[in-house]
Amino acid sequence: MATHISRTQTTTPAAEAAREVVSYDPATGEVVGRAPLGSAEDVARAVGRARAAQKRWGALSFRERGAVMMRARAVVLEELEELAALISREAGKPDAEALSMELVPTLDLMQFFARRAARLLRPERLGIGLYRYLGRSSTIEYRPLGVVGIISPWNFPWAIPLGEVVMALMAGNAVVLKPSELTPLVALKIGEVFRRAGLPEGLLEIVTGDGSTGQALTEAGVDKIMFTGSVATGRRVAEAAARSLTPVVLELGGKDPMIVFEDADLEAASSAAVWGAFANSGQACASVERCYVHERVSAEFTSRVVAKTRALRQQAGEGADLAAMSSERQLATVEEHVREAVERGARVLAGGSRPKEMHAGGTFHEPTVLAGVDHTMMVMREETFGPVLPLMNFGTEEEAVRLANDSAFGLTASVWTRDISRGRRVAARIEAGTVMVNEVLYTHGIAQTPWGGVKQSGMGRTHGRLGLLELVAPHHIHVNRLARLHDVWWFGYTPEAARLFRSLARRFATGSALQTMLISPQLLRRLFDKRRGA
Ligand code: NAD
C-alpha cells in the first residue's frame, strides 16, 4: 500500500526504532521500500568478511577479475529497463536521465576497467638518473590496498558508487559500500548484480543506513575511504579518518562557473547552460551553478536561455525533462537561495518557485533563471544544488576569470568560445579539477578522464588512471646488481670522503653524466678504498 509522507528524513524516530531506513519516491512521497539501518557492529562484521574474502581476490589475475566484471555488465544490460525504473523512482529523476547519466556511462566504465586495468596498473620501470650507472634499478608494482570503504550520496545513486566499486574491485580490493539513506534500494541492486555475476561472497558488502552507519565505516579500520558528499560531511569524514591515519578521497560540492564569450556559438551555449543547470534537477556536483556572459551577447543569450527553460517539461514519469528533487531539505535550500537573491535585487526570468499543480507530496522546483545577481548573494557563493541558473554579465576576459575563481569551490568549469586557443588560455587560469571548453558537466561519464576538485571541492581523484591509482599501494622494489661494491656514502667518513661528498654535491647533483665523469677518479678511489676496508 502506498504511504504518503513528505520526504524530509528517512530515519524518522519510528524508522530508527525499527532500525531501518525508508526509501521514498520524491515525486509522490510514496514509500518505495525499506532497508536495514546498519549499526557499528554490522559495519565491523562487513569489514571482517571483506578482509577475509580479499586475500584470494587480490591474488587473481586482472583477466579473472575482468571476467566477473564483464558478467556483471551483462546482468546490467539484461536488467536495463528495471534498473532505469528503480533509479528513476528512488532518486526522482526522469527515466531518460537514469539511462543517459547513470547506466550508459557505467556500462562503458565497466568495460573499460575490465579490459584496461591490467595495462593501467602494469609494473613500471623508473628512470633513476645516474644511479643506473651504479648498477641500480627501480620498479613499481601496484598492489591492492585491502578493504576500501565507499560512502556515497543520493544524486547519482547508481553511477557514483558503481564506478568506484568497479575500480576498487578491479584493483584487487574488497569493498564495503555505505550508500545514502535516501537511495538504499539502488545500492542493494548493485550488490544483487554482482552476486548474479558470480562475485565471491564478502567482496562487495553493502551496509545500508544513515550518517551513523557512515561514521562507523570511517572508524572501522578500512584501508581507504572514498567519500562523495557535502563539504560538511566530508570534513567530518576526514577528521575521523585522521585519527587512524586512514587515507581518504573526498569528492565534495561544487559551484561550477560557465563563461560565455562574445564569439561563442550562442545556440549551443544556451542549450548547454540549460542542460548543465537543470539536468538531474540541478543536483549534480558539476551542475552549472553560475553563468557569466559577455555583455555584448548577454541579451541574446539570456532570451534563448529563458525560452528554452520555459519549454522544459517538468512532471513525474515518462517524457519529462525534469522531475522531482531528491528531498524536501534540498528543496528548502533552493527556495532559500532564490528568496534571498530576490530580496537583494535579483530578477526571476523563468520559474522561481514550486510548481502550482504538481503532486502534493512531491518535491518539485521549477527550473529557474535569475538575472541581476552578484557575489554577495548565497546563490552565487554557496552550493544551491537545485534547478537554478543565475546569469551575470562581464566585460573582459580578465574579469571573467576573476569572477570564476571567486569561489570557495573548484570542481569543474566551462568556457565557451569559437577560439580554441583562447579557450585553452582561459581554462589554464581557472581553479578547478576539470575545465571544459565548449562543454558542460558531462566528463564524469568518461571512464578514462580523472574526476575530482580543488579547494573545498575535495581531494584525490576517481576515474581514469589517476582514479585507479588511488585504489592501490605503490610497491617500490629497488635492486643493486653490483652488491660487491660498497656504497661510497657508507661509514668511513675520512677527510677524503668528505671531499668526495663536496664534489658530489656540486657535480653529481647536476644530474649530468659529463659532470659525474669529472669526479669519477675520486669516486673510484673511494670505492676501491672501501672495498679494501680502508
Ligand atoms: P551528505 O554529505 O549529506 O551525505 C553523503 C553520504 O555521507 C551519505 O551516505 C551519508 O549517509 C553519509 N554520512 C552522513 N554523515 C556522515 C558521517 N558523519 N560520517 C560518514 N558518513 C556520513 O551528501 P548528500 O546530500 O548525500 O550529497 C550531496 C552532496 O554531494 C553535494 O554537496 C554534492 O555536490 C556532493 N557530490 C559531490 C560529487 C563529486 O564527485 N564531487 C558527486 C556527487 C555529489
XYZ file of C-alpha atoms and ligand atoms in Angstrom:
578
model
C 0.000 0.000 0.000
C 1.290 3.441 -0.851
C 2.061 5.605 2.165
C 2.132 9.359 1.555
C 4.750 11.125 3.602
C 6.640 14.281 2.871
C 10.192 13.194 2.270
C 12.073 15.097 4.922
C 14.030 12.380 6.631
C 14.409 8.715 6.030
C 15.403 7.981 9.580
C 12.336 9.146 11.456
C 12.106 8.131 15.157
C 9.805 5.234 14.182
C 12.191 4.059 11.478
C 15.108 4.340 13.864
C 13.290 2.248 16.469
C 12.714 -0.354 13.779
C 16.409 0.034 12.775
C 15.589 0.708 9.167
C 15.842 3.418 6.539
C 12.768 4.112 4.460
C 13.051 4.874 0.772
C 10.505 7.292 -0.710
C 9.599 8.260 -4.239
C 10.295 12.014 -4.170
C 7.771 12.675 -6.946
C 4.870 11.340 -4.891
C 6.076 10.812 -1.341
C 5.152 7.121 -1.599
C 7.232 4.524 0.197
C 9.288 2.544 -2.334
C 10.834 0.146 0.170
C 12.830 -0.274 3.335
C 16.365 -1.337 4.160
C 18.224 -2.098 7.381
C 19.802 0.754 9.362
C 23.285 -0.716 9.769
C 24.912 -0.467 13.194
C 28.612 -0.186 14.037
C 28.584 -3.959 14.663
C 27.090 -4.596 11.232
C 29.822 -2.449 9.694
C 32.560 -4.246 11.655
C 31.239 -7.644 10.566
C 31.071 -6.497 6.941
C 34.657 -5.247 7.079
C 35.748 -8.579 8.606
C 34.051 -10.567 5.835
C 35.515 -8.261 3.199
C 39.022 -8.618 4.615
C 38.791 -12.392 4.615
C 37.494 -12.508 1.032
C 40.066 -10.044 -0.323
C 43.053 -12.354 0.139
C 42.095 -14.726 -2.703
C 40.624 -11.989 -4.884
C 43.737 -9.852 -4.653
C 45.816 -12.797 -5.872
C 43.710 -13.342 -9.015
C 44.831 -12.034 -12.392
C 43.273 -8.949 -13.943
C 41.789 -11.224 -16.588
C 39.991 -13.288 -13.945
C 38.643 -10.204 -12.178
C 37.715 -8.667 -15.518
C 35.666 -11.752 -16.420
C 33.472 -11.222 -13.325
C 33.119 -7.550 -14.249
C 32.012 -8.354 -17.780
C 29.444 -10.850 -16.434
C 28.129 -8.099 -14.123
C 27.934 -5.826 -17.144
C 25.866 -8.430 -18.987
C 23.492 -8.612 -15.997
C 23.104 -4.813 -16.074
C 22.226 -4.974 -19.769
C 19.715 -7.750 -19.149
C 18.005 -5.721 -16.423
C 18.400 -2.311 -18.029
C 14.731 -1.345 -18.008
C 14.059 -2.410 -14.415
C 17.220 -0.691 -13.231
C 16.307 2.544 -15.002
C 12.843 2.407 -13.451
C 14.203 1.872 -9.931
C 16.832 4.631 -10.229
C 14.223 6.984 -11.638
C 11.738 6.197 -8.891
C 14.089 6.277 -5.903
C 16.044 9.383 -6.989
C 13.151 11.246 -8.610
C 14.843 11.632 -11.978
C 13.414 11.146 -15.465
C 13.832 7.642 -16.923
C 15.851 9.158 -19.745
C 18.420 10.529 -17.281
C 18.583 7.259 -15.370
C 19.673 5.765 -18.683
C 21.843 8.534 -20.130
C 23.534 9.809 -16.965
C 23.744 6.648 -14.870
C 23.504 3.400 -16.825
C 25.180 4.244 -20.142
C 28.354 5.711 -18.574
C 28.729 2.847 -16.120
C 28.341 0.196 -18.822
C 31.202 1.903 -20.620
C 33.208 2.221 -17.405
C 32.779 -1.471 -16.537
C 34.099 -2.480 -19.923
C 36.966 -0.003 -19.791
C 38.307 -1.072 -16.401
C 37.635 -4.789 -17.017
C 39.802 -4.617 -20.130
C 42.321 -1.912 -19.288
C 43.077 -2.188 -15.572
C 45.948 -4.606 -16.289
C 47.614 -2.118 -18.596
C 46.899 0.895 -16.378
C 48.446 -0.862 -13.389
C 51.268 -2.770 -15.027
C 54.605 -2.638 -13.178
C 56.721 0.353 -14.156
C 60.481 0.649 -14.512
C 61.557 4.035 -13.166
C 64.285 6.269 -14.518
C 66.708 6.789 -11.620
C 69.232 9.038 -13.323
C 72.887 8.442 -12.601
C 72.235 5.696 -10.057
C 71.695 3.492 -13.093
C 75.467 3.577 -13.686
C 75.976 2.147 -10.206
C 74.075 -0.981 -11.217
C 70.766 0.016 -9.608
C 67.230 -0.317 -10.906
C 63.812 0.556 -9.523
C 60.387 -0.798 -10.362
C 56.944 -0.002 -9.022
C 54.258 -2.615 -8.684
C 50.745 -1.667 -7.772
C 49.213 -3.785 -5.030
C 45.652 -3.829 -3.772
C 45.026 -1.786 -0.636
C 42.817 -4.395 1.043
C 39.361 -3.159 2.013
C 38.024 0.067 0.536
C 35.123 1.848 2.236
C 32.856 3.747 -0.152
C 30.395 6.318 1.201
C 28.107 7.683 -1.485
C 25.416 10.341 -1.989
C 21.903 10.150 -3.417
C 22.180 12.302 -6.521
C 23.697 9.603 -8.743
C 22.811 6.570 -6.630
C 23.962 4.127 -9.313
C 26.801 5.768 -11.251
C 28.841 7.116 -8.325
C 29.028 4.021 -6.121
C 29.107 1.559 -9.013
C 32.021 3.291 -10.730
C 34.040 3.241 -7.535
C 33.088 -0.368 -6.770
C 34.275 -1.443 -10.234
C 37.605 0.391 -9.938
C 38.237 -0.866 -6.398
C 37.430 -4.473 -7.305
C 39.489 -4.400 -10.497
C 42.442 -3.125 -8.447
C 42.103 -6.261 -6.310
C 40.338 -4.834 -3.264
C 37.219 -5.815 -1.397
C 34.599 -3.113 -0.840
C 32.240 -2.084 1.925
C 29.688 0.317 0.482
C 27.524 2.641 2.581
C 25.010 4.296 0.248
C 22.898 7.353 1.001
C 19.933 6.797 3.286
C 17.772 8.330 0.532
C 18.684 5.698 -2.051
C 19.424 2.369 -0.350
C 17.470 0.232 -2.830
C 19.576 1.176 -5.846
C 22.696 0.255 -3.850
C 21.232 -3.103 -2.838
C 20.596 -3.677 -6.534
C 24.314 -3.135 -7.211
C 25.007 -5.948 -4.742
C 22.475 -8.174 -6.471
C 24.031 -7.558 -9.906
C 27.463 -8.653 -8.674
C 26.022 -11.662 -6.858
C 24.367 -12.771 -10.072
C 27.665 -12.247 -11.876
C 29.346 -14.708 -9.514
C 31.461 -12.276 -7.475
C 32.669 -14.342 -4.500
C 30.939 -13.716 -1.151
C 32.290 -10.940 1.006
C 33.979 -8.922 -1.744
C 31.178 -6.419 -2.009
C 29.463 -5.782 1.289
C 26.646 -3.257 1.276
C 25.668 -1.796 4.612
C 22.632 0.441 4.263
C 21.999 3.086 6.881
C 22.347 6.764 7.677
C 25.145 9.070 8.822
C 25.793 6.956 11.912
C 26.475 3.952 9.674
C 28.802 6.069 7.537
C 30.594 7.285 10.637
C 31.034 3.699 11.807
C 32.646 2.878 8.468
C 35.146 5.717 8.885
C 36.143 4.181 12.225
C 36.167 0.535 11.171
C 39.802 0.219 10.125
C 39.357 0.022 6.354
C 42.389 0.775 4.209
C 40.940 3.740 2.335
C 37.745 5.747 2.301
C 36.255 7.034 -0.918
C 33.753 9.657 0.190
C 31.376 11.569 -2.058
C 29.031 14.074 -0.477
C 28.803 17.507 1.052
C 31.678 19.616 2.343
C 30.365 19.485 5.912
C 30.211 15.695 5.997
C 33.483 15.426 4.088
C 35.184 17.382 6.835
C 33.756 15.010 9.474
C 34.923 12.005 7.474
C 38.420 13.470 7.114
C 38.603 14.194 10.848
C 37.535 10.665 11.760
C 39.925 9.167 9.209
C 42.795 11.298 10.511
C 42.522 9.650 13.926
C 43.505 6.286 12.455
C 45.519 7.789 9.564
C 43.181 6.172 7.070
C 43.686 7.766 3.657
C 40.660 9.447 2.125
C 39.486 10.674 -1.242
C 36.915 13.435 -0.864
C 34.612 14.262 -3.772
C 32.657 17.221 -2.436
C 30.472 20.054 -3.603
C 30.809 22.493 -6.456
C 29.715 25.952 -7.572
C 30.720 25.462 -11.138
C 31.048 28.516 -13.382
C 30.293 28.734 -17.092
C 31.860 31.576 -19.073
C 30.257 32.566 -22.376
C 32.462 34.791 -24.521
C 31.111 37.104 -27.227
C 32.304 34.772 -30.019
C 30.603 31.663 -28.592
C 28.053 29.689 -30.585
C 25.098 31.089 -28.650
C 22.644 28.463 -29.833
C 24.832 25.645 -28.474
C 25.946 27.570 -25.396
C 22.385 28.431 -24.348
C 21.264 24.786 -24.711
C 24.325 23.673 -22.767
C 23.616 26.162 -19.987
C 20.021 24.955 -19.686
C 21.020 21.285 -19.645
C 24.064 21.897 -17.421
C 21.976 23.758 -14.856
C 18.787 21.697 -14.882
C 19.782 18.097 -15.666
C 19.076 15.929 -12.637
C 17.115 18.960 -11.352
C 20.442 20.717 -10.872
C 21.506 18.135 -8.327
C 24.870 17.311 -9.827
C 28.097 18.317 -8.135
C 29.214 19.664 -11.527
C 25.960 21.429 -12.439
C 26.326 24.884 -13.961
C 25.678 26.980 -10.841
C 26.946 30.341 -12.106
C 26.859 31.634 -15.657
C 28.945 34.650 -16.731
C 28.043 36.104 -20.116
C 29.913 38.730 -22.121
C 27.859 41.949 -22.047
C 27.790 42.203 -25.865
C 25.856 38.932 -26.226
C 24.081 38.901 -22.892
C 20.650 39.978 -24.192
C 20.565 37.409 -26.968
C 21.972 34.608 -24.797
C 19.509 35.381 -21.995
C 16.462 35.372 -24.240
C 17.488 32.000 -25.710
C 18.065 30.557 -22.220
C 14.719 31.814 -20.970
C 12.809 30.453 -23.980
C 14.492 27.049 -23.681
C 13.853 26.935 -19.935
C 10.169 27.727 -20.365
C 9.891 24.933 -22.918
C 11.100 22.249 -20.500
C 8.549 19.657 -19.407
C 8.508 19.042 -15.689
C 6.471 16.111 -14.432
C 6.792 12.718 -12.795
C 7.199 9.750 -15.123
C 7.577 9.328 -18.893
C 8.532 12.146 -21.195
C 9.750 14.568 -18.553
C 12.848 16.747 -18.921
C 12.858 17.445 -15.206
C 11.214 15.518 -12.428
C 11.413 15.971 -8.659
C 14.236 16.999 -6.377
C 15.535 14.303 -4.097
C 14.393 15.652 -0.767
C 12.398 18.325 0.978
C 15.577 19.504 2.710
C 17.297 20.104 -0.635
C 14.237 21.900 -1.981
C 14.211 24.181 1.068
C 17.833 25.205 0.325
C 16.890 26.100 -3.241
C 13.933 28.181 -2.074
C 16.098 29.985 0.439
C 18.749 30.857 -2.175
C 16.139 32.154 -4.626
C 14.294 34.139 -1.944
C 17.481 35.740 -0.625
C 18.634 36.653 -4.141
C 15.273 38.256 -4.972
C 15.274 40.200 -1.683
C 18.683 41.581 -2.649
C 17.527 42.675 -6.069
C 17.766 39.656 -8.389
C 15.087 39.288 -11.096
C 13.331 35.984 -11.819
C 13.223 35.495 -15.603
C 11.719 31.992 -15.525
C 10.372 29.662 -12.840
C 11.119 30.820 -9.322
C 9.102 28.546 -7.060
C 7.410 25.191 -6.538
C 5.112 24.491 -9.494
C 1.458 25.132 -8.694
C -0.141 21.951 -9.946
C 2.332 19.201 -9.025
C 1.615 16.250 -6.780
C 1.143 17.426 -3.188
C 3.719 15.031 -1.720
C 6.311 15.687 -4.443
C 9.451 17.775 -4.053
C 9.434 19.767 -7.301
C 11.044 23.113 -8.006
C 10.592 24.911 -11.319
C 13.671 25.412 -13.469
C 14.592 28.962 -12.554
C 16.626 31.621 -14.350
C 17.850 34.636 -12.382
C 19.403 37.881 -13.597
C 20.762 40.852 -11.661
C 22.740 38.633 -9.287
C 26.060 39.444 -7.633
C 28.639 37.703 -5.485
C 27.170 38.862 -2.192
C 24.220 36.508 -2.730
C 24.074 32.935 -1.450
C 23.016 31.795 -4.906
C 26.455 32.848 -6.212
C 28.539 31.692 -3.238
C 27.041 28.544 -1.747
C 26.153 25.289 -3.448
C 22.473 25.571 -4.440
C 22.237 22.017 -5.774
C 18.930 22.645 -7.483
C 17.418 23.858 -10.769
C 18.606 27.462 -10.603
C 20.648 29.259 -13.265
C 21.902 32.710 -12.224
C 23.211 34.870 -15.075
C 25.727 37.672 -14.614
C 27.493 39.888 -17.176
C 31.206 40.538 -17.618
C 33.194 42.899 -19.821
C 36.704 41.499 -20.184
C 38.493 38.154 -20.138
C 40.297 39.263 -17.000
C 37.023 39.959 -15.242
C 35.542 36.613 -16.326
C 38.496 34.715 -14.866
C 38.357 36.729 -11.648
C 34.635 36.051 -11.201
C 35.001 32.335 -11.987
C 37.807 31.976 -9.432
C 35.990 33.985 -6.762
C 34.619 30.865 -5.106
C 35.464 28.509 -2.274
C 34.849 25.599 -4.670
C 36.752 24.266 -7.667
C 35.230 21.153 -9.174
C 34.566 21.840 -12.866
C 34.200 24.912 -15.049
C 33.246 25.583 -18.620
C 34.449 28.132 -21.177
C 32.543 28.888 -24.383
C 34.311 30.433 -27.362
C 34.915 29.625 -31.034
C 38.587 30.481 -30.495
C 40.015 27.271 -29.054
C 43.366 28.797 -28.173
C 41.554 31.453 -26.146
C 39.510 28.638 -24.572
C 42.674 26.817 -23.544
C 44.288 30.034 -22.293
C 41.331 30.831 -20.051
C 40.951 27.182 -18.980
C 44.555 27.205 -17.782
C 43.774 30.101 -15.424
C 40.657 28.653 -13.821
C 40.939 26.997 -10.435
C 39.123 23.702 -10.940
C 39.785 19.974 -11.258
C 38.316 19.909 -14.778
C 37.765 22.775 -17.202
C 35.773 22.049 -20.339
C 35.961 24.197 -23.456
C 32.596 24.240 -25.240
C 31.151 21.524 -22.993
C 29.452 21.270 -19.615
C 29.003 18.809 -16.784
C 29.447 15.500 -18.552
C 33.045 14.331 -18.095
C 32.173 12.243 -15.035
C 30.696 9.995 -17.712
C 34.078 9.416 -19.368
C 35.772 6.455 -17.717
C 39.223 7.487 -18.924
C 39.351 11.015 -17.501
C 40.099 11.913 -13.880
C 37.352 13.339 -11.699
C 37.927 15.472 -8.637
C 38.283 19.007 -7.413
C 40.490 21.591 -5.798
C 39.783 23.952 -2.878
C 36.627 22.936 -0.955
C 35.584 20.595 -3.762
C 37.818 17.960 -2.278
C 40.997 15.999 -2.729
C 42.075 12.959 -4.673
C 40.601 11.633 -7.884
C 38.278 8.949 -9.121
C 38.048 7.584 -12.697
C 40.811 7.233 -15.243
C 44.303 6.068 -14.340
C 44.616 8.669 -11.585
C 41.423 7.305 -10.009
C 42.668 3.740 -10.227
C 45.967 4.736 -8.616
C 44.014 5.924 -5.559
C 42.955 2.320 -5.029
C 46.368 0.667 -4.977
C 49.506 0.862 -2.891
C 52.618 1.590 -4.946
C 55.214 -1.014 -4.045
C 58.717 0.123 -4.913
C 61.390 -2.519 -5.449
C 64.984 -1.351 -5.762
C 67.735 -3.730 -6.912
C 71.524 -3.344 -6.798
C 73.285 -5.624 -9.250
C 76.773 -4.559 -8.054
C 76.465 -5.611 -4.448
C 80.204 -6.300 -4.243
C 80.943 -2.576 -4.381
C 80.363 -0.867 -1.057
C 78.443 2.386 -1.323
C 80.575 5.491 -1.180
C 78.268 7.050 1.436
C 78.656 4.215 3.919
C 80.790 4.594 7.038
C 84.415 5.508 6.898
C 83.912 9.265 6.883
C 87.545 10.161 6.176
C 88.669 13.661 5.075
C 88.937 12.187 1.576
C 85.295 11.019 1.791
C 84.197 14.494 2.892
C 85.976 15.965 -0.165
C 84.196 13.473 -2.393
C 80.795 14.384 -0.866
C 81.513 18.046 -1.615
C 82.328 17.158 -5.208
C 79.165 15.044 -5.401
C 77.124 17.968 -4.159
C 78.458 20.148 -6.981
C 78.720 17.671 -9.822
C 76.606 14.556 -9.250
C 73.598 16.586 -8.159
C 73.584 18.351 -11.518
C 72.342 15.078 -12.965
C 74.826 15.365 -15.831
C 76.795 12.286 -16.850
C 79.663 14.543 -18.006
C 79.877 16.326 -14.658
C 79.816 12.990 -12.883
C 82.647 11.728 -15.068
C 84.793 14.609 -13.850
C 84.605 13.199 -10.349
C 84.939 9.566 -11.362
C 88.620 9.330 -10.265
C 87.606 10.446 -6.755
C 84.625 8.093 -6.811
C 86.652 5.101 -7.963
C 89.328 5.765 -5.347
C 86.693 5.801 -2.624
C 85.046 2.642 -3.984
C 88.314 0.718 -4.021
C 89.425 2.094 -0.636
C 86.154 0.889 0.844
C 86.479 -2.462 -0.892
C 89.893 -2.820 0.729
C 88.312 -1.898 4.036
C 90.240 1.361 4.252
P 25.923 14.139 2.508
O 27.244 14.670 2.870
O 24.749 14.550 3.292
O 25.927 12.540 2.576
C 26.834 11.753 1.828
C 26.980 10.397 2.491
O 27.634 10.545 3.743
C 25.669 9.684 2.792
O 25.806 8.322 2.509
C 25.502 9.907 4.284
O 24.718 8.929 4.936
C 26.931 9.834 4.747
N 27.217 10.480 6.047
C 26.498 11.425 6.709
N 27.128 11.753 7.869
C 28.263 11.012 7.917
C 29.342 10.924 8.848
N 29.395 11.662 9.962
N 30.350 10.073 8.581
C 30.351 9.342 7.439
N 29.352 9.370 6.530
C 28.317 10.203 6.771
O 25.752 14.456 0.968
P 24.456 14.216 0.082
O 23.429 15.212 0.469
O 24.101 12.769 0.083
O 25.027 14.544 -1.381
C 25.027 15.822 -1.934
C 26.421 16.415 -1.883
O 27.334 15.549 -2.542
C 26.515 17.733 -2.617
O 27.286 18.632 -1.870
C 27.254 17.359 -3.901
O 27.958 18.403 -4.506
C 28.147 16.289 -3.426
N 28.569 15.451 -4.539
C 29.857 15.542 -4.975
C 30.272 14.782 -6.057
C 31.681 14.861 -6.579
O 32.056 13.997 -7.353
N 32.479 15.839 -6.212
C 29.363 13.941 -6.685
C 28.063 13.884 -6.214
C 27.683 14.642 -5.133
